[in-house]
XYZ file of N, CA, C and O in Angstrom:
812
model
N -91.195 -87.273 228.589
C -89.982 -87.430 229.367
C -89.013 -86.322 228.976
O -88.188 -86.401 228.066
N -89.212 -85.304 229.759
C -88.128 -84.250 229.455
C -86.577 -85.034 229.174
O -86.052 -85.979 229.763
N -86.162 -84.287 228.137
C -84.340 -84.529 228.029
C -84.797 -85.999 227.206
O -84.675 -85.553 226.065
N -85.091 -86.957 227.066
C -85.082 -88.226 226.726
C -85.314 -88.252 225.451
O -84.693 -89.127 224.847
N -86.142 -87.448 224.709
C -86.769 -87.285 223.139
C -87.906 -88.469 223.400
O -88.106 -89.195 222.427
N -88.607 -88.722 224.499
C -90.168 -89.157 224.039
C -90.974 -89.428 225.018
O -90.283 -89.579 226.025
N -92.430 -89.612 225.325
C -92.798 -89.122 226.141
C -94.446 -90.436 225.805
O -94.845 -90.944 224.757
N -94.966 -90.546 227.252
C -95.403 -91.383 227.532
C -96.993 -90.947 227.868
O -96.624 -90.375 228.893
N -97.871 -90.816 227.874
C -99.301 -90.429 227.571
C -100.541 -91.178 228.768
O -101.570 -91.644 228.278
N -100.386 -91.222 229.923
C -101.166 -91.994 230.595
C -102.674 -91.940 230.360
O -103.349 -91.015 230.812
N -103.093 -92.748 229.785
C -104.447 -92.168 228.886
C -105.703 -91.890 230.330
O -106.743 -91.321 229.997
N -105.562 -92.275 231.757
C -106.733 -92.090 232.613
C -106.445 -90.495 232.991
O -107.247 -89.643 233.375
N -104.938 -90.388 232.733
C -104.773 -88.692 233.174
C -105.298 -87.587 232.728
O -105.715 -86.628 233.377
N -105.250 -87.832 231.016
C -105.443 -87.064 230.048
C -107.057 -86.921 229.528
O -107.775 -85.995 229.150
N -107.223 -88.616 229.763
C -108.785 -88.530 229.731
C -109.701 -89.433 230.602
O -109.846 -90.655 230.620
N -110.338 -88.319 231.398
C -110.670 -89.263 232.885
C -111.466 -90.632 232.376
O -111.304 -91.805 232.712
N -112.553 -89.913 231.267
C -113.431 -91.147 231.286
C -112.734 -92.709 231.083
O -113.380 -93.746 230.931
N -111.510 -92.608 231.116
C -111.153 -93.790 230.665
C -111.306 -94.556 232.286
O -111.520 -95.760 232.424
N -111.176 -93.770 233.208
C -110.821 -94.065 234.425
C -111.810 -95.094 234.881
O -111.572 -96.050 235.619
N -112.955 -94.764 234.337
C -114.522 -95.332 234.466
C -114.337 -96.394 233.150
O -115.162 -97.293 233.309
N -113.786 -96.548 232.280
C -113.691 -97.627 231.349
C -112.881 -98.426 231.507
O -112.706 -99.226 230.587
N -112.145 -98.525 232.605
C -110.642 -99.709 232.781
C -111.408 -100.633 233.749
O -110.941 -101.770 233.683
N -112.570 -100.514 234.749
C -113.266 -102.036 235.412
C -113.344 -102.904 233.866
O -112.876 -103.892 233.299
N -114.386 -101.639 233.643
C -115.291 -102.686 232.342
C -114.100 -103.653 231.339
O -114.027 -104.846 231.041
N -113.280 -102.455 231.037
C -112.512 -103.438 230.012
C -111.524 -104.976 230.381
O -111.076 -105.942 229.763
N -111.557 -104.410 231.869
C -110.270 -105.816 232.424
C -111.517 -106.983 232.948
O -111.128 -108.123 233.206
N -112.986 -106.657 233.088
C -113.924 -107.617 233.203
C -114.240 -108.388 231.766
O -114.431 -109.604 231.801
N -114.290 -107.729 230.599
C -114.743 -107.683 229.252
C -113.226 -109.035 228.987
O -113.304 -110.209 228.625
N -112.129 -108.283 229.319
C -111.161 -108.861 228.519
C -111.397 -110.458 229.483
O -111.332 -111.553 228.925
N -111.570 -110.350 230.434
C -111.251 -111.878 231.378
C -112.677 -112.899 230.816
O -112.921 -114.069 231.109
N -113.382 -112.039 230.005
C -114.467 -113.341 229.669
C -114.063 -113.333 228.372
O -114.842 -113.551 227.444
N -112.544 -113.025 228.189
C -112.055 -113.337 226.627
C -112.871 -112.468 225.193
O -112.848 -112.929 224.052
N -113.531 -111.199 225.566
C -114.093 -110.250 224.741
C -113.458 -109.308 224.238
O -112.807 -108.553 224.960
N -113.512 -109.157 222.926
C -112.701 -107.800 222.660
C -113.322 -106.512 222.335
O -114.361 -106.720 221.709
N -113.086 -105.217 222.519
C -113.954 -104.224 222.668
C -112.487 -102.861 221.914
O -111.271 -102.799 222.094
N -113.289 -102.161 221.238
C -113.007 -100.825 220.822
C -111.829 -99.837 221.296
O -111.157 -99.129 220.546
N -111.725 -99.924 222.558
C -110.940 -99.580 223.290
C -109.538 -99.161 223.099
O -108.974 -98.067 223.123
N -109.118 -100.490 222.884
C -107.544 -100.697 222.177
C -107.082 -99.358 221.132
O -106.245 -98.482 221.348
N -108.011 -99.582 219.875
C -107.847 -98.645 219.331
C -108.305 -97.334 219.171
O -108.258 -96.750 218.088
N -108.864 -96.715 220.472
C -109.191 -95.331 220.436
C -107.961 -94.656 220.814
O -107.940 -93.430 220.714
N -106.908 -95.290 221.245
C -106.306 -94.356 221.567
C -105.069 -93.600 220.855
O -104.380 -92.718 221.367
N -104.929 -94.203 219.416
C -104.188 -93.569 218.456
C -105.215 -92.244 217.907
O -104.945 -91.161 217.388
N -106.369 -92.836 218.254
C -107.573 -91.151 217.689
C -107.179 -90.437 218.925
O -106.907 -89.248 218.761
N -107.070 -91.020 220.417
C -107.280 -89.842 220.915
C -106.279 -89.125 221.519
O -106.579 -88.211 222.288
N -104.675 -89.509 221.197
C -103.523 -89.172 221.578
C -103.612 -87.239 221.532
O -103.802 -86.486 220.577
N -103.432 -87.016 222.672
C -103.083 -85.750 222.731
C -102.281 -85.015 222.608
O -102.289 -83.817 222.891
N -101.197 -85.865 222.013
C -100.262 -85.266 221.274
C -100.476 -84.646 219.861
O -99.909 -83.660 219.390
N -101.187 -85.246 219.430
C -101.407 -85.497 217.970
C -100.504 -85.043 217.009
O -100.279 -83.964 216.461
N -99.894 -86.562 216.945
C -98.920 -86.673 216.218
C -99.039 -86.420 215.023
O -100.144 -86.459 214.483
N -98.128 -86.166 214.484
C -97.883 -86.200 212.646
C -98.032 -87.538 212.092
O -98.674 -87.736 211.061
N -97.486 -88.409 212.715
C -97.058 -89.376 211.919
C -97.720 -90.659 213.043
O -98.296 -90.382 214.095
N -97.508 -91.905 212.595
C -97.880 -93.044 213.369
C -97.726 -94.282 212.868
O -97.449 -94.212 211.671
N -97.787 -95.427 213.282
C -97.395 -96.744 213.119
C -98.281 -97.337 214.143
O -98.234 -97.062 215.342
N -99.338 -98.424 213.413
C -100.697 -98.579 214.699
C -100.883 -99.693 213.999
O -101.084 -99.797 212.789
N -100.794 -100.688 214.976
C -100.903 -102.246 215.352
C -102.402 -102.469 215.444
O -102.863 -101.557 216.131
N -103.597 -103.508 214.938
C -104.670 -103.605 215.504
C -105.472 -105.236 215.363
O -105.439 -106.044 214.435
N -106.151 -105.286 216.658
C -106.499 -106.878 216.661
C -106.836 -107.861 215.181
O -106.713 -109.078 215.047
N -107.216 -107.009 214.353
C -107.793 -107.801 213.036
C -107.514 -107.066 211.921
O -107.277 -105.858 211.899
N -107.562 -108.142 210.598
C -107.415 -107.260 209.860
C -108.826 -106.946 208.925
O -108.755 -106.429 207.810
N -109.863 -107.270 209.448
C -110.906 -106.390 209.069
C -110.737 -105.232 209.671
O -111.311 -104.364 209.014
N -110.099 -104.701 210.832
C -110.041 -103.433 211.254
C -109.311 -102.680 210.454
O -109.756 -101.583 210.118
N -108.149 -103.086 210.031
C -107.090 -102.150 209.210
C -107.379 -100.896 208.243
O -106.815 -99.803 208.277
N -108.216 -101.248 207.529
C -108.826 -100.079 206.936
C -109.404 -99.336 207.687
O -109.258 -98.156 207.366
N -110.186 -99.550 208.821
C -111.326 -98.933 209.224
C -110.788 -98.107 210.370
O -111.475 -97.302 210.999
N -109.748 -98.314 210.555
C -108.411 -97.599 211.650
C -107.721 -96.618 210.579
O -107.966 -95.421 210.432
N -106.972 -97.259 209.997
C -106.692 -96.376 208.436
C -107.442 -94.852 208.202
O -107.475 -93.668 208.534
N -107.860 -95.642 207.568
C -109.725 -93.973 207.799
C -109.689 -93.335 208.489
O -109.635 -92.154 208.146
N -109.694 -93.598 209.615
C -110.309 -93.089 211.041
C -109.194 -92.029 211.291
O -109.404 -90.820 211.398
N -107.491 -92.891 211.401
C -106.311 -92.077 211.341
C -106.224 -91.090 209.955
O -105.982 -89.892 210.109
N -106.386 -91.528 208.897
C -106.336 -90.524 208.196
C -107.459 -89.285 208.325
O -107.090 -88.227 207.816
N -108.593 -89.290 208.855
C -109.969 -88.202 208.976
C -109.209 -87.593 209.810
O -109.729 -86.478 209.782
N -108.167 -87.499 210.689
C -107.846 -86.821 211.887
C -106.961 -85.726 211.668
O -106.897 -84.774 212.445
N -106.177 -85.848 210.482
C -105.420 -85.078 210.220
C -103.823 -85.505 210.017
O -102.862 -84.932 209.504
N -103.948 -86.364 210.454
C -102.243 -86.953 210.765
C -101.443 -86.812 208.737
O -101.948 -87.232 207.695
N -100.442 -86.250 208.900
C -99.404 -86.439 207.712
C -99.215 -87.903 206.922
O -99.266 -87.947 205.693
N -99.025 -88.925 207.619
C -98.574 -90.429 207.188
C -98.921 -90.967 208.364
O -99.093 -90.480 209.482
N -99.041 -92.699 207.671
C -99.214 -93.612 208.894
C -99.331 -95.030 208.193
O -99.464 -95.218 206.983
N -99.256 -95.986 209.183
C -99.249 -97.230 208.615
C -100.251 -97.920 209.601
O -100.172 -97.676 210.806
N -101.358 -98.931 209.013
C -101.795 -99.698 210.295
C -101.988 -101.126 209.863
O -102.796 -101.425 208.983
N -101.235 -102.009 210.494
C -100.782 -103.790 210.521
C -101.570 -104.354 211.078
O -101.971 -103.758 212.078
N -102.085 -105.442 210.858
C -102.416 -106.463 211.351
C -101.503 -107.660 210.983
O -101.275 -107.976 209.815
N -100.955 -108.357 212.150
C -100.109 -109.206 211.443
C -100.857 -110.970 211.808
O -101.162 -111.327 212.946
N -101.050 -112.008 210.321
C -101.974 -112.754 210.235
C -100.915 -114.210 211.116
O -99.820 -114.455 210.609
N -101.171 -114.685 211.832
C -100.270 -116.251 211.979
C -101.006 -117.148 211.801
O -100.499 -118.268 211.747
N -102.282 -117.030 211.662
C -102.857 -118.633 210.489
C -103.973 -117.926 210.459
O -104.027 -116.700 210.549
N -105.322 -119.020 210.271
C -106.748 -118.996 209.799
C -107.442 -117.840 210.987
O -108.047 -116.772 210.897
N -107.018 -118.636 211.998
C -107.859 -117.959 213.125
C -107.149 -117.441 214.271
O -107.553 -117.570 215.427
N -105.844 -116.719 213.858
C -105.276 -116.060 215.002
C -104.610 -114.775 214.461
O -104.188 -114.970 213.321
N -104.437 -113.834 214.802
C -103.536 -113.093 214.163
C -102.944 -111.901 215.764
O -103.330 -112.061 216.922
N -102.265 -111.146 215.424
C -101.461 -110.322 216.652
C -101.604 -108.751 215.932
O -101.728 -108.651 214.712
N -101.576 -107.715 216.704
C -101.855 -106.643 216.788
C -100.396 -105.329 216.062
O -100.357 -104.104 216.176
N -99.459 -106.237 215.400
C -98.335 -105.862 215.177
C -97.711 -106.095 213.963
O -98.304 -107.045 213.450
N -96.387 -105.530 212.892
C -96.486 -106.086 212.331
C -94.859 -106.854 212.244
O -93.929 -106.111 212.559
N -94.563 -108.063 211.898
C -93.501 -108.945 212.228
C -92.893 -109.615 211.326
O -93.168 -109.486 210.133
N -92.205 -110.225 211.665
C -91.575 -110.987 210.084
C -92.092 -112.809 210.211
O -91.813 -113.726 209.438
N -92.729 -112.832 211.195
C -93.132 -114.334 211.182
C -94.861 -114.746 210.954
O -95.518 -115.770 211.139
N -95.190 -113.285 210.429
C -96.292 -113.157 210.030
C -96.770 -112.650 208.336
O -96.102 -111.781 207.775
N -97.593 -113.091 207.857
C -98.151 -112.079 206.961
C -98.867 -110.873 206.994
O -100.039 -111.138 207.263
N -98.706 -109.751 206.852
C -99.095 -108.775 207.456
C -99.864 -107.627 206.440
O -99.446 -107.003 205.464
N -101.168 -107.650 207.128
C -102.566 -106.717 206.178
C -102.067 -105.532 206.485
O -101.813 -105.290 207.665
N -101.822 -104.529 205.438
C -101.029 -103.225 206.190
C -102.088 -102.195 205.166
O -102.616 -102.596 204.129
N -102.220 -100.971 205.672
C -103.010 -99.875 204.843
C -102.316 -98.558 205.222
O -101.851 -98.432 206.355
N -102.230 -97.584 204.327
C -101.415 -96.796 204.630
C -102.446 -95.567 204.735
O -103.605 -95.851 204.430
N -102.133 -93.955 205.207
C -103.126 -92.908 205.438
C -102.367 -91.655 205.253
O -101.164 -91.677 205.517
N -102.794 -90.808 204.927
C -102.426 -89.256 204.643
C -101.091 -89.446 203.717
O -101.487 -89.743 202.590
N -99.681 -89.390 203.754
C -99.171 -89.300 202.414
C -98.884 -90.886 201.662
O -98.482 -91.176 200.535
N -99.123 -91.387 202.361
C -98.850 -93.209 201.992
C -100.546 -93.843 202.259
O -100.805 -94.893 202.847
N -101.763 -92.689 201.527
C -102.817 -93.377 201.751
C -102.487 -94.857 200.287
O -103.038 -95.955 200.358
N -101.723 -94.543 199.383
C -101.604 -95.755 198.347
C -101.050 -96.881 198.972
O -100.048 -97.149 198.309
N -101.146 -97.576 199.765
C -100.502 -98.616 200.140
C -101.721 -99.260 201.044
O -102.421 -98.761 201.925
N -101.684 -100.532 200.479
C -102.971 -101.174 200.638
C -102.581 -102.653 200.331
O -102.386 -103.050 199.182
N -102.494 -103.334 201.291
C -102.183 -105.031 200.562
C -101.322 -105.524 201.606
O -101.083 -104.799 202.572
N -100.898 -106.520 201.528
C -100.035 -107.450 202.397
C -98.587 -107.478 202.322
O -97.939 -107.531 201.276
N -98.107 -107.437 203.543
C -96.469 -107.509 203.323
C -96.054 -108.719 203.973
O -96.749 -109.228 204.852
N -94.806 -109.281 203.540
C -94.136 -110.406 204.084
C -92.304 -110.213 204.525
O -91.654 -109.437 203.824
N -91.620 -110.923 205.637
C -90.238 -110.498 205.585
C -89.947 -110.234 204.626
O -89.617 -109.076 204.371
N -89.952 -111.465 203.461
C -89.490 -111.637 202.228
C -89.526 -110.448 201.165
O -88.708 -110.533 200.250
N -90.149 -109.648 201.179
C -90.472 -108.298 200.519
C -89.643 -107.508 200.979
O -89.304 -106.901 199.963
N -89.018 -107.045 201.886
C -87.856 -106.219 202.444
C -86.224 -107.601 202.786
O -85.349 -107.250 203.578
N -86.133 -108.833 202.162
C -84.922 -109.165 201.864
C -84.334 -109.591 203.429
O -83.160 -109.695 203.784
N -85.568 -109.791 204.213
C -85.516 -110.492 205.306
C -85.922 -112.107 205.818
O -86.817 -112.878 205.473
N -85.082 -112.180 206.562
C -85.888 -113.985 206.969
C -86.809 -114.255 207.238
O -87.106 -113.295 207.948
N -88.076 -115.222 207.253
C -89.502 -115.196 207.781
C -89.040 -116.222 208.880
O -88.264 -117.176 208.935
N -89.705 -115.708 209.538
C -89.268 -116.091 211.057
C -89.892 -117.073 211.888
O -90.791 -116.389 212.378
N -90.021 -118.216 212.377
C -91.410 -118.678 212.927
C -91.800 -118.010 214.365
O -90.905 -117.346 214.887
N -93.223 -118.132 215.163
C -93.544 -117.151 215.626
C -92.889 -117.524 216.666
O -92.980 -116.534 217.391
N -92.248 -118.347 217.259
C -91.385 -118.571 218.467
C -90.710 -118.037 219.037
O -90.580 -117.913 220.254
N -89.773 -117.338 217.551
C -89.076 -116.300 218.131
C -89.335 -115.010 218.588
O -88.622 -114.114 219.039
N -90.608 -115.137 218.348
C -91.079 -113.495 219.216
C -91.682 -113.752 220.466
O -92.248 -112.870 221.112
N -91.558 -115.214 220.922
C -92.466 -114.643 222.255
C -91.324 -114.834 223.346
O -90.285 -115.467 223.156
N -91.750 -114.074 224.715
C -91.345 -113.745 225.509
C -91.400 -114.304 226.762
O -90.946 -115.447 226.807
N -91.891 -113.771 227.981
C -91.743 -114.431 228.679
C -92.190 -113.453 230.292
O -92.994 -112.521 230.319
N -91.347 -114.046 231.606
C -91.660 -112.970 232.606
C -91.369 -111.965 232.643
O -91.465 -111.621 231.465
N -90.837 -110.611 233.537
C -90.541 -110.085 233.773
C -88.530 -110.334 233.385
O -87.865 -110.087 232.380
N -88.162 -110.927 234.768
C -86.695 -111.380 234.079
C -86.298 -111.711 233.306
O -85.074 -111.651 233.182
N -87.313 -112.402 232.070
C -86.643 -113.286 230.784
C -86.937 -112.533 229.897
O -86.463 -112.764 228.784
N -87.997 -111.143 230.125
C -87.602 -110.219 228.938
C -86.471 -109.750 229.153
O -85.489 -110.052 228.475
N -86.446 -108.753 230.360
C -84.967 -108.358 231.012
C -83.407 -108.794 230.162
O -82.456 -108.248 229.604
N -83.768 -109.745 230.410
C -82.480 -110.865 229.677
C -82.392 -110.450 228.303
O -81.372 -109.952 227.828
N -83.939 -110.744 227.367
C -84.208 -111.091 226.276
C -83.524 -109.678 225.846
O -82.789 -109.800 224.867
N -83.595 -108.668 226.255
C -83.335 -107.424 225.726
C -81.893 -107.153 225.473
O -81.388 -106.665 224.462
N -81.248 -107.609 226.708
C -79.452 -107.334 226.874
C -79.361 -108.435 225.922
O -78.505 -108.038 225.131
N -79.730 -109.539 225.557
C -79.049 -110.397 224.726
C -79.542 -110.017 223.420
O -78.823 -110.605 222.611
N -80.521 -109.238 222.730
C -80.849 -108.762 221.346
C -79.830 -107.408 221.425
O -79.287 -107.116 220.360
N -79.560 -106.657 222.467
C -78.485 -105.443 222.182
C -77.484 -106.264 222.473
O -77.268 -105.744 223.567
N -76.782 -107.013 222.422
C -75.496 -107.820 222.750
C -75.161 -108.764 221.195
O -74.104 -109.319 220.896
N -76.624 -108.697 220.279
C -76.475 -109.206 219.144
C -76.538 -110.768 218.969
O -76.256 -111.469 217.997
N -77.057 -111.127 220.384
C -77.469 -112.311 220.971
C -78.864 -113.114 220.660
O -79.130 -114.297 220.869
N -79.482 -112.311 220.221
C -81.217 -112.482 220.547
C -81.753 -113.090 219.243
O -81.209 -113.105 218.138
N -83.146 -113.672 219.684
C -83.397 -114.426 218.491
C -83.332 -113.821 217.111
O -83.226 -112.603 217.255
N -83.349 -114.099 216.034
C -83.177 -113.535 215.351
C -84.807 -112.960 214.659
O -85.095 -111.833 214.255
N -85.323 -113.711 214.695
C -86.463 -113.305 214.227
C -86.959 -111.731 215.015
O -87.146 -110.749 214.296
N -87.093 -111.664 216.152
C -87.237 -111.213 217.118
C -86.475 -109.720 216.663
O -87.064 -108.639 216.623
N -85.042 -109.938 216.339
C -84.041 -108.217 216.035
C -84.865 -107.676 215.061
O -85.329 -106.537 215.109
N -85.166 -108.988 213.624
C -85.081 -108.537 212.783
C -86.788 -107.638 212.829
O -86.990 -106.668 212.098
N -88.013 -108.251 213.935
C -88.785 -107.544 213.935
C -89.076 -106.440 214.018
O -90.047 -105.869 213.524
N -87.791 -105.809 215.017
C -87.654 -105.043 215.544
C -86.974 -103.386 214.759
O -87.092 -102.190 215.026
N -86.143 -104.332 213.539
C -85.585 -103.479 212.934
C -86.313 -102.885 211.525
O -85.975 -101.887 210.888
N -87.586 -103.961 211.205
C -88.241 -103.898 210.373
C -89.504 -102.638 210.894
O -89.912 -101.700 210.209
N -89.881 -102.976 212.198
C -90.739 -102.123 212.711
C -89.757 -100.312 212.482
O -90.255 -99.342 211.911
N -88.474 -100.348 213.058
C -88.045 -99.050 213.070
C -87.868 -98.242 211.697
O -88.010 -97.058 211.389
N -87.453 -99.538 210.928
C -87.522 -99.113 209.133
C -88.823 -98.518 208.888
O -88.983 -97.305 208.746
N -89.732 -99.365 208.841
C -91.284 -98.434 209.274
C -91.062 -96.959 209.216
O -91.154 -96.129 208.311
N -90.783 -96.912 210.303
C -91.336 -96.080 210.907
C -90.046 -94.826 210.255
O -90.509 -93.767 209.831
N -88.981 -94.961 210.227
C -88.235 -93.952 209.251
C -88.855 -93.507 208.441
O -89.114 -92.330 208.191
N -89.361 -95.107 207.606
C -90.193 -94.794 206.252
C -91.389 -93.545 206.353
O -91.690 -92.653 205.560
N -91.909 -93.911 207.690
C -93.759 -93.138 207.287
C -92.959 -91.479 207.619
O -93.445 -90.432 207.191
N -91.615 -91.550 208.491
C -91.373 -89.752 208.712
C -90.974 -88.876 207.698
O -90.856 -87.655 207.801
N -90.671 -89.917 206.222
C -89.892 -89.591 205.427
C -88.333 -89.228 205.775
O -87.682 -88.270 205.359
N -87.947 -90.231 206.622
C -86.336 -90.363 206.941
C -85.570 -91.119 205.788
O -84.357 -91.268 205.645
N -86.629 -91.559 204.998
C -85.625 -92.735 204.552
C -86.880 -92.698 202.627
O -88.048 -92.517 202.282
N -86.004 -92.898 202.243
C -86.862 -93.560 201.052
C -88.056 -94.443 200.669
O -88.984 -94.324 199.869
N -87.647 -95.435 201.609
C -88.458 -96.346 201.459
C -87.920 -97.759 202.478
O -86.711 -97.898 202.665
N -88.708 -98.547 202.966
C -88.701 -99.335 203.988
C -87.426 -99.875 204.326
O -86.787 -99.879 205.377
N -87.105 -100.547 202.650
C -85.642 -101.298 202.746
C -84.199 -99.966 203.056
O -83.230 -100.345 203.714
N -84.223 -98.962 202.688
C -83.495 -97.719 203.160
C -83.307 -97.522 204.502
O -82.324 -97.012 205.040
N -84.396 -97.993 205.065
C -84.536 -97.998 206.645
C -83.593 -98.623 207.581
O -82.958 -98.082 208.486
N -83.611 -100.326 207.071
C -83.237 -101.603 207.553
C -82.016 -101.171 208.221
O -81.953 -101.092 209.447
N -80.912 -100.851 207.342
C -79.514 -100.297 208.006
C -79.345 -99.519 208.854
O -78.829 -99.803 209.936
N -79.750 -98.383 208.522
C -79.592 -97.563 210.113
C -80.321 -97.679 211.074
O -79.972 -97.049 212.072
N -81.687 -98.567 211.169
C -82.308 -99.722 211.963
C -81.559 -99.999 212.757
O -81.308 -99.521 213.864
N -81.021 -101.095 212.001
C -80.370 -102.524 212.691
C -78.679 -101.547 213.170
O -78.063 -102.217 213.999
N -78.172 -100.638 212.922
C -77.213 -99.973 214.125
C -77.839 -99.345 215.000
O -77.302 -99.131 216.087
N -78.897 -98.982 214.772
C -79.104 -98.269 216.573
C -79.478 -99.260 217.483
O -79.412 -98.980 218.680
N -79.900 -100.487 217.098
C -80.218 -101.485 217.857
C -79.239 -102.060 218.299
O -79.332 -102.530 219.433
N -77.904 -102.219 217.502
C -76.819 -102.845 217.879
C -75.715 -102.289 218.029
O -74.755 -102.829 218.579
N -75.725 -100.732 217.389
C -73.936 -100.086 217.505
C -74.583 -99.072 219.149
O -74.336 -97.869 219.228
N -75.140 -99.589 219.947
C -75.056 -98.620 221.131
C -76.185 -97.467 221.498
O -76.388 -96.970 222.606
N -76.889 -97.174 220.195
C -77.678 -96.055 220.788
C -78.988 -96.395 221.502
O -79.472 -95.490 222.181
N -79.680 -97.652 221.446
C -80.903 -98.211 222.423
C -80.147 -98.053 223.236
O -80.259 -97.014 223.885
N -78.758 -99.240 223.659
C -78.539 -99.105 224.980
C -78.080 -97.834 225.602
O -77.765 -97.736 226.788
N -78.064 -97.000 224.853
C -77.911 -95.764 226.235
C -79.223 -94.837 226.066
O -79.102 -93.854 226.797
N -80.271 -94.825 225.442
C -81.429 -95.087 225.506
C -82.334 -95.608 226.728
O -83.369 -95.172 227.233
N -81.782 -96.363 226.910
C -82.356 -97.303 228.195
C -81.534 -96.986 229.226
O -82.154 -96.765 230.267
N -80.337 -96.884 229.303
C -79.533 -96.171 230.241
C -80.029 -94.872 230.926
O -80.138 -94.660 232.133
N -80.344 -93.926 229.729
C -80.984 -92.656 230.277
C -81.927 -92.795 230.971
O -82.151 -92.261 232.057
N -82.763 -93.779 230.192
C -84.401 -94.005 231.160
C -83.915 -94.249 232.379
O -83.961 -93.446 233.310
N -83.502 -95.204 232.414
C -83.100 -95.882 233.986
C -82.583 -94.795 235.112
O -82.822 -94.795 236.319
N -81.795 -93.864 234.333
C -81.199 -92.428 235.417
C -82.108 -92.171 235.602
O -82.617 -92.531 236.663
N -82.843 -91.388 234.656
C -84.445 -90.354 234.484
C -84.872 -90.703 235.757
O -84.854 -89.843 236.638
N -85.269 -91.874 236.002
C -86.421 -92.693 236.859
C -85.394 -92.568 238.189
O -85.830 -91.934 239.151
N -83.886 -93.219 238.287
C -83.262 -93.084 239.739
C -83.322 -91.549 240.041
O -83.229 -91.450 241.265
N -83.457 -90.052 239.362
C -82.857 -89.185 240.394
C -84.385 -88.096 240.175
O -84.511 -87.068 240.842
C-alpha cells in the first residue's frame, strides 16, 4: 500500500500455483481437514521479511515452523501456538491462552511457554476474544480504540504489538513493549491508521 507503511501480498498473484490449491483447500477444510498450506506462506512471502511473528495450528508445529523460518534467512522471529485446553488450541498468541512459543535467527534461545502473567498482564478467559459478524467486529474495533473493548481482547492486542517491537529490536524486551503498545492503540495512531486505509481505498 503505497504511502500507508504496509502492504498486503495476495498469495494467488504472486504465486499462481496457489490458484490451483484454493478448490482443494476450501474442499479439504469443509470435511474439517487440516493441510500445510496455512503455513507456507510465511516461507513463501515475497517480501522476505527480516523479521516475523507466525501464529500456527499446533504446537507440535512450532518448532518445525521455527526451523523452517529460521533456514530461510530471516534476522528474528517468534512462532505461537496458543493452547485453550487438552484438545483445542488457536493459531495465535493471547493472553487467555497458554502459549508454546519458539524463537529463530537472533531470539533462536527462546523455547518454552508463555502466559499473560509473565508480562504483568491479566489472563483473560477466551470469551473475550471472540468476535462475531461483519458489523459486530466493526463495532468491536471503534469500541477497543474508544478504550471500550473487552479487555482481554486490547490487552491481546497490545501484547501481540509488544511482540513484535520486541523481535525488531524496538524495545528491550516484551514488557518494554507493552506501553508504547497500548498508546498507539489508544492515544490515536490505529485510528488514523484505519482512516488512511479507508481514503486509500475511496480515491
Amino acid at each position: 500500500m503505497t504511502g500507508l507503511g504496509y502492504v498486503f501480498f495476495f498469495a494467488p498473484n504472486y504465486h499462481p500455483a496457489f490458484q490451483h490449491i484454493a478448490p482443494v483447500r476450501k474442499e479439504l477444510a469443509a470435511q474439517g481437514r487440516r493441510t500445510i498450506f496455512n503455513s507456507l506462506g510465511p516461507l513463501l512471502n515475497p517480501g522476505r521479511p527480516a523479521y516475523a511473528l507466525a501464529g500456527v495450528f499446533s504446537g507440535a508445529w512450532v518448532p518445525k515452523l521455527a526451523d523452517a523460518l529460521g533456514s530461510v534467512g530471516m534476522q528474528a522471529g517468534l512462532v505461537a501456538h496458543g493452547i485453550i485446553d487438552v484438545d483445542h488450541g488457536i493459531d495465535e498468541l493471547t493472553t487467555a491462552t497458554v502459549n508454546r512459543v519458539r524463537g529463530f535467527g537472533r531470539l533462536s534461545g527462546i523455547d518454552g511457554h508463555w502466559r499473560a502473567e509473565d508480562f504483568g498482564l491479566r489472563h483473560a478467559p477466551f470469551s473475550e476474544l471472540v468476535g462475531g459478524d461483519l458489523a459486530a467486529n466493526l463495532a468491536l474495533v471503534d469500541a477497543l480504540l474508544d478504550g471500550r473493548g473487552p479487555a482481554g481482547l486490547a490487552d491481546t492486542i497490545v501484547l501481540n504489538a509488544a511482540v513484535g517491537l520486541w523481535i525488531c529490536g524496538r524495545t528491550a524486551g516484551v514488557k518494554e513493549g507493552l506501553a508504547p503498545a497500548r498508546e498507539l492503540l489508544l492515544g490515536g495512531a490505529v485510528r488514523k491508521k484505519i482512516a488512511a486505509t479507508r481514503e486509500f481505498y475511496r480515491t
